[in-house]
Amino acid sequence: MSESFAGGRLTIDLGALAANWSFLARLDPASECAAVVKADAYGIGIAKAAPALARAGAKTFFVAHLSEARAVRDAVPDATVYVLNGLPPGACDAFAAIDARPVLGCVDEILEWAAFRAASGARGQAAVHVDTGMTRLGLDPAQAHDLLPRLPFTPSLLMSHLACADEPERPETERQRALFADLCAQAPGVPASLANSAGTLLRETSGGGLGFHLRRPGVALYGANPIAGRPAALRPVVRLEARVAQVREAPAGAVVGYGGAERLHRRTRLAIVSVGYADGVLRAGGSEDGAPGAAAAVGGVPCPYVGRISMDLIAIDVTDAPETVARGGWVEILGDTIGVDALARACGTIGYEVLTGSGRRHERRYVS
Ligand SMILES: *Cc1c(COP(=O)(O)O)cnc(C)c1O
């Protein structure tokens, strides 16, 4: 690849992605492990992620939109692909054309799909989504109870989604599991799916019961742990480095960045690096006097951000860095030292937002 002089360098470890899928698959061998690759595979790129997951053993993929289903179909021709956000009006033909399966979550969607099948003779498969306590997509429980025994076709999957599984002490998860099991009894013989990443990881400690026939982990595949404070053996998949644009010494008393939000209290060596909030490094990760922000890493040592994050730049305090930082060098924004969950916490958000917000300006390379 010719040198692009990009401000950020994103390295995506497809070997780690495959290892994370295998780890999650092994947690509950009786339940199939699918892969959720919506939002361009949580920012890492569907075209590379889906084949890597398929080589690891994944057969079933979930996306949010039909355009993403097309990307999976191109990358893994024999994949089973479900579209979580359902069936937009008039989209049946487009789904059938690539053999994508809509996840039907309301009566109108079910009727439209059934009418299409009847009119076209198409045998397209679809999932039915039942809402067991999230009040987002899906038939509400009373409706589902009534409708499931008399659906106009047999769905290929019955699914529901957990709202609180990232907080293991919450009682809602067991309530959702019980209600879902009850609704599944209304559609005997139809495979069932409930667990996301957190539901899959809960298995390790709670003994599970959330696996049913198929699990749908997303974020954990990409190395983020949705359950705070409960370590899981997930490998980091995404490494983001920022190029050093300038290194400068500033005296005690100098203020750094927009608004002069942070005043230096000692002579400080600053590395000004070429990524900013336009690259998905959330502005909430900046610092101000008395309120530290996130950190980058040099030689495995965290070096704090100084002042507000600009659109294209961040100032980093490298006074105590173990190696020399020079113009043209690189600092780690996200990687082995600055984990995705830690960076998210420092920015007041969750790993999901850090991963999916990763900008489009970076130079990308895939390794395995
Ligand atoms: C996004 C999503 C998942 C995957 O969730 P993670 O928390 O990323 O594992 C599973 N099921 C549905 C319905 C989703 O929307």
Short mmCIF file of C-alpha atoms and ligand atoms in Angstrom, two decimals:
data_model
loop_
_atom_site.label_atom_id
_atom_site.label_comp_id
_atom_site.label_asym_id
_atom_site.label_seq_id
_atom_site.Cartn_x
_atom_site.Cartn_y
_atom_site.Cartn_z
CA MET A 1 0.00 0.00 0.00
CA SER A 2 1.39 3.42 -0.86
CA GLU A 3 1.93 5.68 2.14
CA SER A 4 -1.22 7.76 2.61
CA PHE A 5 0.11 9.97 5.43
CA ALA A 6 -3.20 9.50 7.20
CA GLY A 7 -3.55 10.89 10.72
CA GLY A 8 -4.81 7.59 12.09
CA ARG A 9 -3.83 4.00 11.47
CA LEU A 10 -6.41 1.33 12.21
CA THR A 11 -5.19 -2.25 12.49
CA ILE A 12 -7.86 -4.93 12.60
CA ASP A 13 -6.87 -8.34 13.85
CA LEU A 14 -9.06 -10.89 12.06
CA GLY A 15 -7.33 -13.71 13.97
CA ALA A 16 -8.53 -12.18 17.24
CA LEU A 17 -12.03 -11.81 15.77
CA ALA A 18 -12.08 -15.51 14.86
CA ALA A 19 -10.69 -16.46 18.28
CA ASN A 20 -13.40 -14.44 20.03
CA TRP A 21 -16.12 -16.15 17.98
CA SER A 22 -14.67 -19.59 18.82
CA PHE A 23 -14.46 -18.69 22.50
CA LEU A 24 -18.12 -17.61 22.56
CA ALA A 25 -19.19 -20.64 20.54
CA ARG A 26 -17.51 -22.99 23.04
CA LEU A 27 -19.26 -21.39 26.04
CA ASP A 28 -22.44 -23.21 25.05
CA PRO A 29 -21.76 -25.90 22.44
CA ALA A 30 -25.41 -27.01 22.45
CA SER A 31 -26.49 -23.64 21.03
CA GLU A 32 -25.41 -22.39 17.58
CA CYS A 33 -23.26 -19.27 17.69
CA ALA A 34 -24.23 -16.72 15.05
CA ALA A 35 -22.45 -13.42 14.42
CA VAL A 36 -23.98 -9.95 14.51
CA VAL A 37 -22.25 -7.81 11.87
CA LYS A 38 -24.53 -4.77 11.73
CA ALA A 39 -23.05 -1.25 11.48
CA ASP A 40 -20.33 -2.50 9.13
CA ALA A 41 -19.36 -5.20 11.62
CA TYR A 42 -19.25 -2.70 14.50
CA GLY A 43 -16.98 -0.49 12.43
CA ILE A 44 -14.31 -3.01 11.43
CA GLY A 45 -15.65 -3.73 7.92
CA ILE A 46 -18.22 -6.35 6.92
CA ALA A 47 -16.35 -7.39 3.76
CA LYS A 48 -13.38 -8.66 5.77
CA ALA A 49 -15.12 -9.59 9.04
CA ALA A 50 -17.85 -11.83 7.61
CA PRO A 51 -15.48 -14.20 5.72
CA ALA A 52 -13.16 -14.40 8.75
CA LEU A 53 -16.12 -15.34 10.95
CA ALA A 54 -17.35 -17.84 8.36
CA ARG A 55 -13.90 -19.50 8.27
CA ALA A 56 -14.05 -19.77 12.07
CA GLY A 57 -17.38 -21.59 11.73
CA ALA A 58 -20.16 -18.99 11.78
CA LYS A 59 -23.05 -19.88 9.47
CA THR A 60 -25.71 -17.37 10.50
CA PHE A 61 -25.28 -13.59 10.36
CA PHE A 62 -27.45 -10.75 11.63
CA VAL A 63 -27.41 -7.22 10.18
CA ALA A 64 -29.65 -4.19 10.67
CA HIS A 65 -30.33 -3.24 7.04
CA LEU A 66 -30.78 -4.84 3.65
CA SER A 67 -27.69 -3.02 2.30
CA GLU A 68 -25.66 -4.79 4.98
CA ALA A 69 -27.26 -8.11 4.05
CA ARG A 70 -26.06 -7.55 0.49
CA ALA A 71 -22.54 -7.03 1.81
CA VAL A 72 -22.70 -10.30 3.74
CA ARG A 73 -24.17 -12.13 0.75
CA ASP A 74 -21.30 -10.89 -1.46
CA ALA A 75 -18.68 -11.86 1.11
CA VAL A 76 -20.14 -15.22 2.21
CA PRO A 77 -22.41 -16.55 -0.56
CA ASP A 78 -23.85 -19.46 1.44
CA ALA A 79 -24.50 -17.55 4.69
CA THR A 80 -27.89 -17.43 6.37
CA VAL A 81 -28.58 -13.70 6.78
CA TYR A 82 -31.23 -12.09 8.98
CA VAL A 83 -32.15 -8.40 8.85
CA LEU A 84 -32.97 -7.26 12.38
CA ASN A 85 -34.68 -3.96 11.57
CA GLY A 86 -37.47 -5.76 9.77
CA LEU A 87 -39.20 -5.37 6.45
CA PRO A 88 -39.70 -1.88 5.01
CA PRO A 89 -42.95 -1.61 2.99
CA GLY A 90 -42.45 -2.90 -0.55
CA ALA A 91 -39.11 -4.57 0.17
CA CYS A 92 -40.12 -8.26 -0.17
CA ASP A 93 -38.70 -8.64 -3.69
CA ALA A 94 -35.41 -7.07 -2.69
CA PHE A 95 -35.11 -9.46 0.25
CA ALA A 96 -35.96 -12.47 -1.87
CA ALA A 97 -33.49 -11.42 -4.58
CA ILE A 98 -30.55 -12.04 -2.24
CA ASP A 99 -32.23 -14.64 -0.04
CA ALA A 100 -32.09 -12.34 3.01
CA ARG A 101 -34.45 -13.19 5.85
CA PRO A 102 -36.38 -10.31 7.42
CA VAL A 103 -36.97 -10.37 11.17
CA LEU A 104 -40.70 -9.62 11.24
CA GLY A 105 -41.79 -7.69 14.31
CA CYS A 106 -45.35 -6.52 13.70
CA VAL A 107 -48.56 -7.84 12.17
CA ASP A 108 -48.26 -5.69 9.03
CA GLU A 109 -44.82 -7.10 8.28
CA ILE A 110 -46.04 -10.66 8.78
CA LEU A 111 -49.03 -10.11 6.49
CA GLU A 112 -46.93 -8.42 3.80
CA TRP A 113 -44.40 -11.27 3.81
CA ALA A 114 -47.16 -13.90 3.76
CA ALA A 115 -48.91 -12.17 0.84
CA PHE A 116 -45.64 -11.97 -1.07
CA ARG A 117 -45.00 -15.67 -0.55
CA ALA A 118 -48.52 -16.54 -1.67
CA ALA A 119 -48.42 -14.28 -4.74
CA SER A 120 -44.92 -15.11 -5.95
CA GLY A 121 -44.60 -18.71 -4.90
CA ALA A 122 -41.34 -17.64 -3.23
CA ARG A 123 -40.33 -19.80 -0.30
CA GLY A 124 -38.34 -17.10 1.44
CA GLN A 125 -37.66 -17.68 5.10
CA ALA A 126 -38.23 -15.14 7.86
CA ALA A 127 -37.85 -14.81 11.61
CA VAL A 128 -40.54 -13.54 13.96
CA HIS A 129 -39.50 -11.16 16.73
CA VAL A 130 -41.42 -11.15 20.00
CA ASP A 131 -40.94 -8.40 22.57
CA THR A 132 -40.39 -9.80 26.06
CA GLY A 133 -39.62 -6.59 27.90
CA MET A 134 -37.70 -4.07 25.85
CA THR A 135 -40.56 -2.27 24.10
CA ARG A 136 -38.54 -1.79 20.96
CA LEU A 137 -39.15 -4.12 18.02
CA GLY A 138 -41.35 -7.20 18.14
CA LEU A 139 -44.91 -8.39 18.74
CA ASP A 140 -46.02 -7.65 22.26
CA PRO A 141 -46.50 -10.76 24.40
CA ALA A 142 -50.31 -10.88 24.28
CA GLN A 143 -50.30 -10.41 20.52
CA ALA A 144 -47.58 -13.05 20.14
CA HIS A 145 -49.46 -15.53 22.30
CA ASP A 146 -52.50 -15.10 20.11
CA LEU A 147 -50.73 -15.06 16.74
CA LEU A 148 -47.92 -17.60 17.02
CA PRO A 149 -50.11 -20.73 16.84
CA ARG A 150 -51.78 -19.49 13.63
CA LEU A 151 -49.07 -17.81 11.60
CA PRO A 152 -49.64 -17.99 7.82
CA PHE A 153 -46.19 -19.64 7.41
CA THR A 154 -43.68 -21.35 9.67
CA PRO A 155 -40.88 -18.94 10.62
CA SER A 156 -37.29 -20.17 10.49
CA LEU A 157 -36.54 -18.52 13.84
CA LEU A 158 -38.39 -17.07 16.80
CA MET A 159 -36.38 -14.42 18.55
CA SER A 160 -36.43 -11.85 21.34
CA HIS A 161 -33.84 -9.43 22.68
CA LEU A 162 -32.52 -8.93 26.22
CA ALA A 163 -32.66 -5.42 27.65
CA CYS A 164 -30.55 -5.74 30.81
CA ALA A 165 -28.22 -8.72 30.45
CA ASP A 166 -25.14 -6.50 30.82
CA GLU A 167 -26.11 -6.06 34.48
CA PRO A 168 -26.08 -9.62 35.86
CA GLU A 169 -27.89 -8.76 39.09
CA ARG A 170 -30.97 -7.41 37.30
CA PRO A 171 -34.04 -9.68 37.66
CA GLU A 172 -35.46 -8.65 34.26
CA THR A 173 -33.28 -11.12 32.37
CA GLU A 174 -34.78 -14.18 34.06
CA ARG A 175 -38.26 -12.71 33.56
CA GLN A 176 -37.57 -12.23 29.86
CA ARG A 177 -36.18 -15.78 29.59
CA ALA A 178 -39.26 -17.28 31.22
CA LEU A 179 -41.68 -15.27 29.10
CA PHE A 180 -39.75 -16.15 25.94
CA ALA A 181 -39.77 -19.87 26.82
CA ASP A 182 -43.52 -19.62 27.30
CA LEU A 183 -44.00 -17.94 23.91
CA CYS A 184 -41.75 -20.52 22.24
CA ALA A 185 -44.19 -23.18 23.41
CA GLN A 186 -46.78 -21.49 21.16
CA ALA A 187 -44.59 -22.21 18.13
CA PRO A 188 -43.36 -25.75 18.68
CA GLY A 189 -40.51 -26.91 16.47
CA VAL A 190 -39.38 -23.38 15.58
CA PRO A 191 -35.74 -22.71 16.58
CA ALA A 192 -35.40 -19.93 19.16
CA SER A 193 -32.87 -17.20 19.87
CA LEU A 194 -32.56 -14.84 22.82
CA ALA A 195 -28.95 -14.17 23.88
CA ASN A 196 -26.75 -11.26 22.76
CA SER A 197 -23.09 -11.00 23.89
CA ALA A 198 -24.01 -10.38 27.51
CA GLY A 199 -26.50 -13.25 27.50
CA THR A 200 -23.80 -15.49 26.05
CA LEU A 201 -21.18 -14.41 28.60
CA LEU A 202 -23.58 -14.78 31.54
CA ARG A 203 -23.42 -18.49 30.83
CA GLU A 204 -19.94 -18.55 32.36
CA THR A 205 -21.17 -17.69 35.82
CA SER A 206 -24.90 -18.19 36.03
CA GLY A 207 -25.13 -21.53 34.27
CA GLY A 208 -27.07 -19.84 31.50
CA GLY A 209 -30.36 -21.12 30.25
CA LEU A 210 -30.29 -18.21 27.80
CA GLY A 211 -28.76 -20.07 24.86
CA PHE A 212 -31.83 -21.68 23.28
CA HIS A 213 -30.99 -22.87 19.73
CA LEU A 214 -29.04 -19.88 18.50
CA ARG A 215 -27.06 -17.07 20.16
CA ARG A 216 -26.49 -13.65 18.59
CA PRO A 217 -23.30 -12.10 19.99
CA GLY A 218 -22.11 -8.85 18.47
CA VAL A 219 -19.89 -6.55 20.50
CA ALA A 220 -17.92 -9.33 22.24
CA LEU A 221 -16.73 -10.59 18.86
CA TYR A 222 -14.97 -7.28 18.44
CA GLY A 223 -13.24 -7.47 21.82
CA ALA A 224 -15.53 -5.34 23.97
CA ASN A 225 -16.98 -6.79 27.16
CA PRO A 226 -20.56 -5.63 27.75
CA ILE A 227 -20.53 -6.74 31.40
CA ALA A 228 -18.54 -4.14 33.37
CA GLY A 229 -16.37 -5.53 36.15
CA ARG A 230 -16.57 -9.12 35.02
CA PRO A 231 -13.48 -9.98 32.96
CA ALA A 232 -13.90 -12.23 29.93
CA ALA A 233 -11.20 -13.88 27.85
CA LEU A 234 -11.77 -11.69 24.78
CA ARG A 235 -8.93 -10.54 22.57
CA PRO A 236 -8.67 -6.95 21.35
CA VAL A 237 -9.56 -6.77 17.66
CA VAL A 238 -9.11 -3.07 16.93
CA ARG A 239 -5.93 -1.06 17.32
CA LEU A 240 -5.98 2.67 16.54
CA GLU A 241 -2.80 4.69 16.44
CA ALA A 242 -2.52 8.44 15.89
CA ARG A 243 0.34 10.09 14.08
CA VAL A 244 2.35 12.71 15.98
CA ALA A 245 2.10 16.00 14.12
CA GLN A 246 4.25 18.02 16.47
CA VAL A 247 6.08 17.69 19.80
CA ARG A 248 6.49 20.75 22.00
CA GLU A 249 7.52 21.77 25.50
CA ALA A 250 5.17 24.11 27.31
CA PRO A 251 5.81 25.91 30.61
CA ALA A 252 3.81 25.57 33.79
CA GLY A 253 0.88 27.98 33.58
CA ALA A 254 0.29 27.57 29.83
CA VAL A 255 -3.26 26.70 28.82
CA VAL A 256 -3.85 24.01 26.23
CA GLY A 257 -6.43 23.85 23.44
CA TYR A 258 -9.83 25.45 22.87
CA GLY A 259 -11.24 27.39 25.77
CA GLY A 260 -7.96 27.11 27.66
CA ALA A 261 -9.77 24.41 29.58
CA GLU A 262 -6.66 22.91 31.13
CA ARG A 263 -3.75 24.88 32.62
CA LEU A 264 -0.44 23.03 32.92
CA HIS A 265 0.87 22.73 36.48
CA ARG A 266 4.40 21.71 35.46
CA ARG A 267 6.70 22.03 32.48
CA THR A 268 5.13 19.55 30.08
CA ARG A 269 6.19 17.74 26.94
CA LEU A 270 3.16 17.56 24.66
CA ALA A 271 2.63 15.42 21.60
CA ILE A 272 -0.04 16.90 19.34
CA VAL A 273 -1.52 13.93 17.44
CA SER A 274 -3.52 13.90 14.21
CA VAL A 275 -6.86 12.41 15.20
CA GLY A 276 -9.83 14.12 16.79
CA TYR A 277 -13.54 13.87 17.31
CA ALA A 278 -14.11 13.76 13.54
CA ASP A 279 -12.31 10.39 13.73
CA GLY A 280 -14.64 9.07 16.40
CA VAL A 281 -12.49 9.92 19.44
CA LEU A 282 -15.33 11.25 21.49
CA ARG A 283 -15.00 14.84 22.61
CA ALA A 284 -16.20 13.83 26.06
CA GLY A 285 -12.78 12.18 26.53
CA GLY A 286 -11.03 15.56 26.79
CA SER A 287 -9.77 16.95 30.08
CA GLU A 288 -10.15 20.20 31.94
CA ASP A 289 -8.74 21.53 35.17
CA GLY A 290 -9.56 19.06 37.92
CA ALA A 291 -11.31 16.60 35.59
CA PRO A 292 -8.96 14.19 33.85
CA GLY A 293 -9.99 12.70 30.52
CA ALA A 294 -8.90 9.66 28.57
CA ALA A 295 -5.32 8.61 27.89
CA ALA A 296 -3.28 7.44 24.93
CA ALA A 297 -0.35 5.06 25.34
CA VAL A 298 3.34 5.23 24.49
CA GLY A 299 5.46 2.14 25.00
CA GLY A 300 2.68 0.54 27.03
CA VAL A 301 2.37 3.49 29.44
CA PRO A 302 -0.83 5.59 29.57
CA CYS A 303 -0.23 9.28 28.77
CA PRO A 304 -3.19 11.57 29.54
CA TYR A 305 -5.04 13.75 27.06
CA VAL A 306 -4.61 17.44 27.86
CA GLY A 307 -7.45 19.91 27.25
CA ARG A 308 -10.36 19.64 24.90
CA ILE A 309 -10.32 17.29 21.92
CA SER A 310 -10.37 19.20 18.62
CA MET A 311 -11.95 17.99 15.41
CA ASP A 312 -8.63 16.70 14.05
CA LEU A 313 -6.12 16.92 16.92
CA ILE A 314 -5.53 15.86 20.51
CA ALA A 315 -2.78 17.06 22.87
CA ILE A 316 -1.14 14.26 24.88
CA ASP A 317 1.14 14.69 27.90
CA VAL A 318 4.20 12.57 27.06
CA THR A 319 6.47 14.00 29.76
CA ASP A 320 6.59 10.61 31.49
CA ALA A 321 6.52 8.44 28.39
CA PRO A 322 9.13 5.67 28.53
CA GLU A 323 10.31 6.29 24.98
CA THR A 324 11.00 9.33 22.90
CA VAL A 325 8.01 10.60 21.00
CA ALA A 326 8.91 12.39 17.78
CA ARG A 327 7.15 14.04 14.89
CA GLY A 328 5.91 11.35 12.47
CA GLY A 329 5.78 8.70 15.22
CA TRP A 330 2.64 7.01 16.49
CA VAL A 331 0.79 6.83 19.80
CA GLU A 332 -1.80 4.22 20.71
CA ILE A 333 -5.34 5.60 21.04
CA LEU A 334 -6.93 2.15 21.31
CA GLY A 335 -5.21 -1.21 21.60
CA ASP A 336 -3.48 -3.49 24.08
CA THR A 337 -2.85 -0.78 26.70
CA ILE A 338 -5.90 1.42 26.09
CA GLY A 339 -8.70 -1.14 25.94
CA VAL A 340 -11.97 -0.36 24.22
CA ASP A 341 -13.97 -0.60 27.45
CA ALA A 342 -11.55 1.63 29.37
CA LEU A 343 -11.53 4.26 26.60
CA ALA A 344 -15.32 4.15 26.50
CA ARG A 345 -15.56 4.66 30.25
CA ALA A 346 -13.19 7.63 30.10
CA CYS A 347 -15.45 9.13 27.43
CA GLY A 348 -18.65 8.48 29.40
CA THR A 349 -19.94 5.90 26.97
CA ILE A 350 -19.86 2.19 26.09
CA GLY A 351 -17.53 0.13 23.91
CA TYR A 352 -20.24 -0.15 21.28
CA GLU A 353 -20.12 3.57 20.56
CA VAL A 354 -16.32 3.67 20.46
CA LEU A 355 -16.18 0.77 17.99
CA THR A 356 -18.99 1.86 15.69
CA GLY A 357 -17.92 5.52 15.75
CA SER A 358 -14.47 4.78 14.41
CA GLY A 359 -13.88 7.27 11.63
CA ARG A 360 -13.47 6.73 7.93
CA ARG A 361 -10.30 8.80 7.56
CA HIS A 362 -7.92 6.25 9.00
CA GLU A 363 -5.58 4.15 6.97
CA ARG A 364 -6.82 0.58 7.50
CA ARG A 365 -4.96 -2.67 7.51
CA TYR A 366 -6.16 -6.15 8.27
CA VAL A 367 -3.88 -8.71 9.89
CA SER A 368 -4.47 -12.28 10.96
C1 LIG B 1 -27.30 -5.63 18.24
C2 LIG B 1 -28.12 -6.81 18.55
C3 LIG B 1 -27.52 -7.99 19.00
C4 LIG B 1 -26.07 -8.06 19.38
O1 LIG B 1 -25.90 -7.37 20.61
P1 LIG B 1 -24.50 -7.30 21.36
O2 LIG B 1 -24.84 -6.66 22.66
O3 LIG B 1 -23.63 -6.44 20.51
O4 LIG B 1 -23.98 -8.66 21.48
C5 LIG B 1 -28.31 -9.11 19.14
N1 LIG B 1 -29.64 -9.06 18.88
C6 LIG B 1 -30.26 -7.93 18.47
C7 LIG B 1 -31.71 -7.93 18.23
C8 LIG B 1 -29.53 -6.77 18.31
O5 LIG B 1 -30.15 -5.64 17.93
#
